[in-house]
Amino acid sequence: MALLAEEIVEEWLNRQGYFTIRGIRLGVNEVDLVAVKLSEGQEVRCRHIEVQASMRPVSYISKIPKAARKTGRAPNSATRSEEELVDGVAEWVEGKFFAAKKRALMQTLCNGDWSSELVINNVKSEKEVGLISDQGITIHRLSDIVLELSDSSKFPIKSAAGSDFIDLLQMGANTQQGA
């Protein structure tokens, strides 16, 4: 599911004129997508995008804080205190977006200011999404991206490598509406 969601997001970025790299491996870590857009007379736009696209989430996006894991609790424990949620989100954001190796790689790719963005589908906790946003992460909803892709007139590029997949999604949606 995650790879398909990343493909949708990559198509969305490509249609906006971004050059993208998907699935960059950094040891045991990964960067889902980086996107760079060069426009004449404008600053280079650099985006780091992570994708979490669960259909039926049973846990939070973030893990419980490392300190709580030392007691033997599972990292993806669905039971959390308010403090554990806040601390877990802060640790998750730091690792996903601001880890030194990731930042160094991005500056190597394009020396500039990089946005930090998260694409989500269904989530267990909207409160967690708010906490992630409070950490400076821009939140996008996958459903909004798919809807936006249905109107190709909004984009300078009408289709890219993922256009067949997007067409298939839209065909399924149109079939359901006609039923």
Short mmCIF file of N, CA, C and O in Angstrom, two decimals, residues 59-131:
data_model
loop_
_atom_site.label_atom_id
_atom_site.label_comp_id
_atom_site.label_asym_id
_atom_site.label_seq_id
_atom_site.Cartn_x
_atom_site.Cartn_y
_atom_site.Cartn_z
N SER A 59 -2.65 1.61 14.92
CA SER A 59 -1.69 2.23 15.83
C SER A 59 -1.44 3.67 15.37
O SER A 59 -1.95 4.12 14.35
N TYR A 60 -0.65 4.35 16.14
CA TYR A 60 -0.27 5.72 15.84
C TYR A 60 0.77 5.75 14.73
O TYR A 60 1.39 4.74 14.42
N ILE A 61 0.99 6.92 14.16
CA ILE A 61 2.05 7.11 13.17
C ILE A 61 3.40 6.99 13.86
O ILE A 61 4.31 6.31 13.40
N SER A 62 3.52 7.65 15.01
CA SER A 62 4.77 7.64 15.77
C SER A 62 4.82 6.44 16.70
O SER A 62 3.81 5.79 16.96
N LYS A 63 6.00 6.18 17.18
CA LYS A 63 6.19 5.12 18.17
C LYS A 63 6.13 5.74 19.57
O LYS A 63 6.21 6.96 19.71
N ILE A 64 6.02 4.89 20.59
CA ILE A 64 6.09 5.43 21.94
C ILE A 64 7.53 5.90 22.16
O ILE A 64 8.46 5.43 21.50
N PRO A 65 7.75 6.83 23.08
CA PRO A 65 9.11 7.34 23.29
C PRO A 65 10.08 6.24 23.71
O PRO A 65 9.69 5.23 24.31
N LYS A 66 11.34 6.44 23.41
CA LYS A 66 12.38 5.45 23.74
C LYS A 66 12.40 5.14 25.23
O LYS A 66 12.60 3.99 25.62
N ALA A 67 12.19 6.14 26.05
CA ALA A 67 12.20 5.92 27.50
C ALA A 67 11.12 4.92 27.91
O ALA A 67 11.35 4.07 28.78
N ALA A 68 9.95 4.99 27.30
CA ALA A 68 8.85 4.07 27.63
C ALA A 68 9.14 2.66 27.11
O ALA A 68 8.70 1.67 27.69
N ARG A 69 9.91 2.56 26.03
CA ARG A 69 10.25 1.24 25.48
C ARG A 69 11.21 0.48 26.38
O ARG A 69 11.26 -0.74 26.34
N LYS A 70 11.97 1.22 27.18
CA LYS A 70 12.92 0.57 28.09
C LYS A 70 12.21 -0.28 29.14
O LYS A 70 12.81 -1.15 29.74
N THR A 71 10.94 -0.02 29.35
CA THR A 71 10.16 -0.79 30.32
C THR A 71 9.60 -2.06 29.70
O THR A 71 8.89 -2.82 30.35
N GLY A 72 9.92 -2.29 28.41
CA GLY A 72 9.46 -3.50 27.73
C GLY A 72 8.20 -3.33 26.91
O GLY A 72 7.72 -4.29 26.31
N ARG A 73 7.69 -2.12 26.84
CA ARG A 73 6.49 -1.89 26.02
C ARG A 73 6.83 -1.93 24.55
O ARG A 73 7.92 -1.54 24.13
N ALA A 74 5.89 -2.39 23.76
CA ALA A 74 6.08 -2.47 22.31
C ALA A 74 6.14 -1.07 21.71
O ALA A 74 5.39 -0.18 22.12
N PRO A 75 7.01 -0.85 20.72
CA PRO A 75 7.14 0.48 20.10
C PRO A 75 5.84 1.03 19.53
O PRO A 75 5.60 2.22 19.56
N ASN A 76 5.00 0.14 19.00
CA ASN A 76 3.75 0.58 18.38
C ASN A 76 2.55 0.44 19.30
O ASN A 76 1.41 0.33 18.83
N SER A 77 2.78 0.45 20.58
CA SER A 77 1.71 0.31 21.56
C SER A 77 0.58 1.29 21.26
O SER A 77 0.81 2.48 21.04
N ALA A 78 -0.65 0.78 21.26
CA ALA A 78 -1.81 1.63 20.96
C ALA A 78 -2.27 2.41 22.18
O ALA A 78 -3.11 3.29 22.07
N THR A 79 -1.74 2.10 23.35
CA THR A 79 -2.11 2.80 24.58
C THR A 79 -1.00 3.76 24.95
O THR A 79 0.14 3.34 25.14
N ARG A 80 -1.34 5.05 25.04
CA ARG A 80 -0.34 6.07 25.35
C ARG A 80 -0.92 7.14 26.24
O ARG A 80 -2.06 7.53 26.09
N SER A 81 -0.08 7.64 27.10
CA SER A 81 -0.47 8.82 27.88
C SER A 81 -0.28 10.05 26.99
O SER A 81 0.36 9.98 25.93
N GLU A 82 -0.82 11.16 27.44
CA GLU A 82 -0.66 12.43 26.71
C GLU A 82 0.83 12.76 26.55
O GLU A 82 1.28 13.13 25.45
N GLU A 83 1.58 12.61 27.61
CA GLU A 83 3.02 12.91 27.57
C GLU A 83 3.75 11.97 26.60
O GLU A 83 4.63 12.40 25.85
N GLU A 84 3.38 10.69 26.61
CA GLU A 84 4.02 9.74 25.69
C GLU A 84 3.70 10.08 24.24
O GLU A 84 4.56 9.94 23.37
N LEU A 85 2.49 10.54 23.98
CA LEU A 85 2.12 10.92 22.62
C LEU A 85 2.95 12.12 22.16
O LEU A 85 3.53 12.10 21.07
N VAL A 86 3.05 13.13 23.00
CA VAL A 86 3.82 14.33 22.67
C VAL A 86 5.30 13.98 22.46
O VAL A 86 5.91 14.38 21.45
N ASP A 87 5.88 13.23 23.39
CA ASP A 87 7.30 12.87 23.29
C ASP A 87 7.56 11.94 22.10
O ASP A 87 8.56 12.07 21.40
N GLY A 88 6.65 11.00 21.87
CA GLY A 88 6.79 10.08 20.74
C GLY A 88 6.75 10.80 19.40
O GLY A 88 7.52 10.50 18.49
N VAL A 89 5.84 11.76 19.28
CA VAL A 89 5.76 12.56 18.04
C VAL A 89 7.06 13.34 17.83
O VAL A 89 7.60 13.37 16.72
N ALA A 90 7.56 13.96 18.88
CA ALA A 90 8.80 14.75 18.76
C ALA A 90 9.96 13.87 18.30
O ALA A 90 10.73 14.25 17.40
N GLU A 91 10.09 12.68 18.88
CA GLU A 91 11.15 11.75 18.47
C GLU A 91 10.96 11.29 17.03
O GLU A 91 11.91 11.21 16.25
N TRP A 92 9.70 10.99 16.66
CA TRP A 92 9.41 10.51 15.31
C TRP A 92 9.74 11.58 14.28
O TRP A 92 10.38 11.31 13.26
N VAL A 93 9.31 12.82 14.54
CA VAL A 93 9.58 13.93 13.61
C VAL A 93 11.08 14.14 13.46
O VAL A 93 11.59 14.30 12.35
N GLU A 94 11.79 14.12 14.57
CA GLU A 94 13.25 14.29 14.52
C GLU A 94 13.90 13.23 13.64
O GLU A 94 14.72 13.53 12.78
N GLY A 95 13.52 11.97 13.84
CA GLY A 95 14.10 10.88 13.05
C GLY A 95 13.68 10.88 11.59
O GLY A 95 14.48 10.61 10.70
N LYS A 96 12.42 11.19 11.34
CA LYS A 96 11.90 11.16 9.96
C LYS A 96 12.36 12.32 9.12
O LYS A 96 12.59 12.19 7.92
N PHE A 97 12.45 13.50 9.73
CA PHE A 97 12.69 14.71 8.94
C PHE A 97 14.00 15.43 9.24
O PHE A 97 14.55 16.07 8.35
N PHE A 98 14.50 15.34 10.44
CA PHE A 98 15.63 16.19 10.81
C PHE A 98 16.90 15.44 11.18
O PHE A 98 17.86 16.06 11.64
N ALA A 99 16.94 14.13 10.97
CA ALA A 99 18.15 13.36 11.25
C ALA A 99 19.31 13.93 10.44
O ALA A 99 19.14 14.32 9.28
N ALA A 100 20.48 13.97 11.05
CA ALA A 100 21.66 14.60 10.43
C ALA A 100 21.98 14.00 9.06
O ALA A 100 22.27 14.73 8.11
N LYS A 101 21.92 12.67 8.93
CA LYS A 101 22.24 12.02 7.64
C LYS A 101 21.25 12.44 6.56
O LYS A 101 21.63 12.65 5.41
N LYS A 102 19.98 12.56 6.91
CA LYS A 102 18.96 12.96 5.94
C LYS A 102 19.17 14.40 5.51
O LYS A 102 19.12 14.72 4.32
N ARG A 103 19.42 15.27 6.47
CA ARG A 103 19.64 16.69 6.15
C ARG A 103 20.90 16.87 5.30
O ARG A 103 20.91 17.66 4.36
N ALA A 104 21.94 16.13 5.62
CA ALA A 104 23.18 16.23 4.84
C ALA A 104 22.95 15.76 3.41
O ALA A 104 23.42 16.40 2.45
N LEU A 105 22.22 14.66 3.24
CA LEU A 105 21.91 14.17 1.90
C LEU A 105 21.14 15.22 1.10
O LEU A 105 21.46 15.50 -0.05
N MET A 106 20.14 15.80 1.71
CA MET A 106 19.32 16.79 1.01
C MET A 106 20.15 18.00 0.58
O MET A 106 19.99 18.50 -0.53
N GLN A 107 21.04 18.45 1.45
CA GLN A 107 21.88 19.58 1.08
C GLN A 107 22.85 19.21 -0.03
O GLN A 107 23.20 20.06 -0.86
N THR A 108 23.25 17.94 -0.10
CA THR A 108 24.09 17.48 -1.20
C THR A 108 23.30 17.50 -2.51
O THR A 108 23.84 17.86 -3.55
N LEU A 109 22.04 17.10 -2.44
CA LEU A 109 21.20 17.09 -3.65
C LEU A 109 20.88 18.49 -4.13
O LEU A 109 20.91 18.76 -5.33
N CYS A 110 20.56 19.38 -3.20
CA CYS A 110 20.23 20.76 -3.56
C CYS A 110 20.43 21.63 -2.33
O CYS A 110 19.72 21.46 -1.33
N ASN A 111 21.38 22.51 -2.41
CA ASN A 111 21.68 23.37 -1.28
C ASN A 111 20.60 24.45 -1.18
O ASN A 111 20.58 25.39 -1.95
N GLY A 112 19.70 24.27 -0.23
CA GLY A 112 18.61 25.24 -0.07
C GLY A 112 17.77 24.89 1.12
O GLY A 112 18.09 24.01 1.91
N ASP A 113 16.66 25.60 1.25
CA ASP A 113 15.72 25.33 2.34
C ASP A 113 14.76 24.23 1.89
O ASP A 113 14.10 24.36 0.85
N TRP A 114 14.67 23.18 2.67
CA TRP A 114 13.81 22.04 2.36
C TRP A 114 12.57 22.08 3.24
O TRP A 114 12.67 22.24 4.45
N SER A 115 11.41 21.92 2.61
CA SER A 115 10.19 21.79 3.40
C SER A 115 10.13 20.38 3.97
O SER A 115 10.79 19.47 3.47
N SER A 116 9.35 20.21 5.00
CA SER A 116 9.11 18.90 5.61
C SER A 116 7.61 18.67 5.54
O SER A 116 6.83 19.44 6.11
N GLU A 117 7.20 17.59 4.83
CA GLU A 117 5.78 17.37 4.56
C GLU A 117 5.43 15.91 4.79
O GLU A 117 6.24 15.02 4.56
N LEU A 118 4.20 15.69 5.23
CA LEU A 118 3.69 14.35 5.48
C LEU A 118 2.36 14.18 4.77
O LEU A 118 1.47 15.01 4.91
N VAL A 119 2.26 13.11 4.00
CA VAL A 119 1.00 12.75 3.35
C VAL A 119 0.40 11.60 4.16
O VAL A 119 1.07 10.61 4.42
N ILE A 120 -0.87 11.78 4.54
CA ILE A 120 -1.56 10.75 5.33
C ILE A 120 -2.87 10.37 4.67
O ILE A 120 -3.42 11.12 3.88
N ASN A 121 -3.35 9.21 5.03
CA ASN A 121 -4.68 8.77 4.63
C ASN A 121 -5.51 8.71 5.90
O ASN A 121 -5.73 9.72 6.54
N ASN A 122 -5.94 7.56 6.30
CA ASN A 122 -6.67 7.41 7.56
C ASN A 122 -5.67 7.31 8.70
O ASN A 122 -4.62 6.70 8.55
N VAL A 123 -6.01 7.92 9.82
CA VAL A 123 -5.12 7.89 10.98
C VAL A 123 -5.90 7.48 12.22
O VAL A 123 -7.11 7.65 12.30
N LYS A 124 -5.18 6.95 13.19
CA LYS A 124 -5.80 6.57 14.46
C LYS A 124 -6.15 7.80 15.28
O LYS A 124 -7.16 7.84 15.96
N SER A 125 -5.30 8.83 15.20
CA SER A 125 -5.44 9.97 16.10
C SER A 125 -5.23 11.30 15.36
O SER A 125 -4.11 11.59 14.93
N GLU A 126 -6.29 12.08 15.25
CA GLU A 126 -6.15 13.42 14.68
C GLU A 126 -5.32 14.31 15.60
O GLU A 126 -4.66 15.23 15.14
N LYS A 127 -5.36 14.01 16.89
CA LYS A 127 -4.54 14.76 17.85
C LYS A 127 -3.06 14.59 17.50
O LYS A 127 -2.29 15.55 17.54
N GLU A 128 -2.68 13.37 17.15
CA GLU A 128 -1.29 13.11 16.76
C GLU A 128 -0.94 13.92 15.51
O GLU A 128 0.15 14.50 15.42
N VAL A 129 -1.84 13.97 14.55
CA VAL A 129 -1.61 14.76 13.33
C VAL A 129 -1.39 16.22 13.69
O VAL A 129 -0.49 16.87 13.15
N GLY A 130 -2.18 16.74 14.62
CA GLY A 130 -1.99 18.12 15.07
C GLY A 130 -0.64 18.34 15.72
O GLY A 130 0.01 19.36 15.49
N LEU A 131 -0.21 17.36 16.52
CA LEU A 131 1.12 17.46 17.15
C LEU A 131 2.23 17.44 16.11
O LEU A 131 3.23 18.14 16.24
#
